[in-house]
One Martini backbone bead per residue (centre of mass of N, CA, C, O) as a GRO file, in nm:
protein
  112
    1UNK     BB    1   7.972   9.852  -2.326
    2UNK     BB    2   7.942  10.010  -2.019
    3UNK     BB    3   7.936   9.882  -1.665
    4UNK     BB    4   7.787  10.001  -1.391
    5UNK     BB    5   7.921   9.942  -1.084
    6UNK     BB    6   7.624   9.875  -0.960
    7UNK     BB    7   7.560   9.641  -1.129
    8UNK     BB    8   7.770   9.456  -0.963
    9UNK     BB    9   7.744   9.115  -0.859
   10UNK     BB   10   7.940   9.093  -0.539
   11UNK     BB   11   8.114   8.809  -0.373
   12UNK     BB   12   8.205   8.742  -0.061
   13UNK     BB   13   8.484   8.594   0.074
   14UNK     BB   14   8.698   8.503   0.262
   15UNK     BB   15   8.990   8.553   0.368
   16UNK     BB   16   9.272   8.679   0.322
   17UNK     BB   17   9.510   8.505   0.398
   18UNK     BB   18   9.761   8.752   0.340
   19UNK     BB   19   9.458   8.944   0.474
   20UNK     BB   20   9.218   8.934   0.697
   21UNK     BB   21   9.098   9.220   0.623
   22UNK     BB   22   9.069   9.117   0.321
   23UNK     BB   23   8.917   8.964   0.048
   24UNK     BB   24   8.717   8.747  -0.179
   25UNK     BB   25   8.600   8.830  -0.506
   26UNK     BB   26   8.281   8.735  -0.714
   27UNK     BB   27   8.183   8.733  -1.035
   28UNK     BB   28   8.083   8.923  -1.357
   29UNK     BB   29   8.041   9.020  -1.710
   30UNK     BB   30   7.851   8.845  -1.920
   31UNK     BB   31   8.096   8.803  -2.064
   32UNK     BB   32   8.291   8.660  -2.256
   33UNK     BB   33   8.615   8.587  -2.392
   34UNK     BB   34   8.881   8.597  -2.523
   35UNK     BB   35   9.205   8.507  -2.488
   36UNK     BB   36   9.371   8.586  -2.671
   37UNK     BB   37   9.313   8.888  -2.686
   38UNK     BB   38   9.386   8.909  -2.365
   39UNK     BB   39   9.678   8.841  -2.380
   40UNK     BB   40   9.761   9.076  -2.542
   41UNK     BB   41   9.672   9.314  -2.380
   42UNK     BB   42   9.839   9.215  -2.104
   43UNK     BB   43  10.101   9.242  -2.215
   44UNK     BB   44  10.088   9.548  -2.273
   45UNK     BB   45  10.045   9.612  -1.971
   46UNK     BB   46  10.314   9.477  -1.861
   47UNK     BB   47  10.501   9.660  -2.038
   48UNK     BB   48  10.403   9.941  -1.890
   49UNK     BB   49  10.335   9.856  -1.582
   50UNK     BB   50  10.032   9.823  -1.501
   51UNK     BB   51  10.101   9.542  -1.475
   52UNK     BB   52  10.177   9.198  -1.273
   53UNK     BB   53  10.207   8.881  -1.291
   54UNK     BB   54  10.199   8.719  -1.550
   55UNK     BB   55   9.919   8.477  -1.656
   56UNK     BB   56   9.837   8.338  -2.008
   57UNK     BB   57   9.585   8.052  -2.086
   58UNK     BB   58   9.438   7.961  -2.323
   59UNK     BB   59   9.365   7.646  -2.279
   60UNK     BB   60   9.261   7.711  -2.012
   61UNK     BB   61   9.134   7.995  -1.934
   62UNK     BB   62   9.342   8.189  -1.798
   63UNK     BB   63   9.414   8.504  -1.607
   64UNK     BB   64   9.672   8.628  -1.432
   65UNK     BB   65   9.730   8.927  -1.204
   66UNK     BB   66   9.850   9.220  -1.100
   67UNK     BB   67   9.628   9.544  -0.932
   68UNK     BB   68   9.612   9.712  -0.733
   69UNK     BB   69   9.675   9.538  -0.486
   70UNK     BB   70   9.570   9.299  -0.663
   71UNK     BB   71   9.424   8.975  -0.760
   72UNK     BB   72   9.348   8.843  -1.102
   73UNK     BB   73   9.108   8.657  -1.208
   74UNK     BB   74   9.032   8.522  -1.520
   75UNK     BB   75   8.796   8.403  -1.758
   76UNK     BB   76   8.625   8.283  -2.028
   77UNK     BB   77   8.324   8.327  -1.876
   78UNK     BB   78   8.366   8.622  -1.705
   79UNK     BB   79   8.472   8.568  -1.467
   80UNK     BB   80   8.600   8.675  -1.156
   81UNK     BB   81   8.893   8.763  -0.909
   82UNK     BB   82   8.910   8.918  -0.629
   83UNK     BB   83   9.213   8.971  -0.449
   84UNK     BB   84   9.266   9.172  -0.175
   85UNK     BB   85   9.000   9.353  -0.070
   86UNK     BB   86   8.786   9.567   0.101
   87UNK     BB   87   8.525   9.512  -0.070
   88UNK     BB   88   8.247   9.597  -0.288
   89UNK     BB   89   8.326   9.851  -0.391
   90UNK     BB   90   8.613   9.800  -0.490
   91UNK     BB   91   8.525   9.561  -0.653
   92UNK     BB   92   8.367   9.742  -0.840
   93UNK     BB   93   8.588   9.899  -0.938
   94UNK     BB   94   8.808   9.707  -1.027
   95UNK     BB   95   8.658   9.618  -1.239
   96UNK     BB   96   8.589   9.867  -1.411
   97UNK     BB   97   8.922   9.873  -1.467
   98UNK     BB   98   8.937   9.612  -1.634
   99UNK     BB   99   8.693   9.654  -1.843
  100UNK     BB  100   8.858   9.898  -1.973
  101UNK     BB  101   9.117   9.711  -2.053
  102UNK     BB  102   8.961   9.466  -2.167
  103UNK     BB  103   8.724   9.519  -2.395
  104UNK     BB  104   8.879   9.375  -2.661
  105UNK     BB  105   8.775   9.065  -2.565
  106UNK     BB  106   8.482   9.039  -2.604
  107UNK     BB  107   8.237   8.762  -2.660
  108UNK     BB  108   7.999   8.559  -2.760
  109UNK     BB  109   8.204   8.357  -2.779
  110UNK     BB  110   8.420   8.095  -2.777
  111UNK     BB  111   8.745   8.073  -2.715
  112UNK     BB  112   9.003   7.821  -2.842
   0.00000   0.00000   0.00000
């Protein structure tokens, strides 16, 4: 099930350093991540050029990458950072598409 991006509840924070024009948002997906499956994921969508600068860490729960002139980084609880937007509106679109990209990861449960 897709979430309307009005849906995402996104926290603006400081400035980010390399371009204080834009900002640093933190939300939640409401649900967990496996990670194994995310990671698999986003190396296919490396190999594609949709992202680069890939890194993920099942064992940390954690994976970065950069798209859409942004850094992404998500956790297996569902948190999300998206670096460099530049408002709330933007961080919810880019939500919304990375939602899309992601959704066969998602889990009620932790995987370890």
């Amino acid at each position: 099930m897709s979430v309307e991006t009005s849906d995402y509840s996104v926290d603006l924070t400081q400035p980010c350093v390399d371009d204080p024009s834009k900002y640093i948002a933190q939300s939640r997906f409401g649900k967990n991540i496996s990670m194994d499956i995310l990671c698999q994921i986003l190396q296919q969508y490396l190999n594609s050029g949709s992202i680069s600068q890939l890194s993920c860490s099942e064992k940390l729960g954690v994976a970065r990458f950069d798209f859409m002139d942004k850094t992404i980084i998500l956790y297996k609880s569902g948190k999300i950072d998206i670096r460099r937007t530049s408002g709330v509106e933007d961080a919810r679109n880019t939500m919304k598409n990375v939602e899309d990209m992601i959704s066969g990861s998602f889990s009620d449960t932790f995987s370890d």
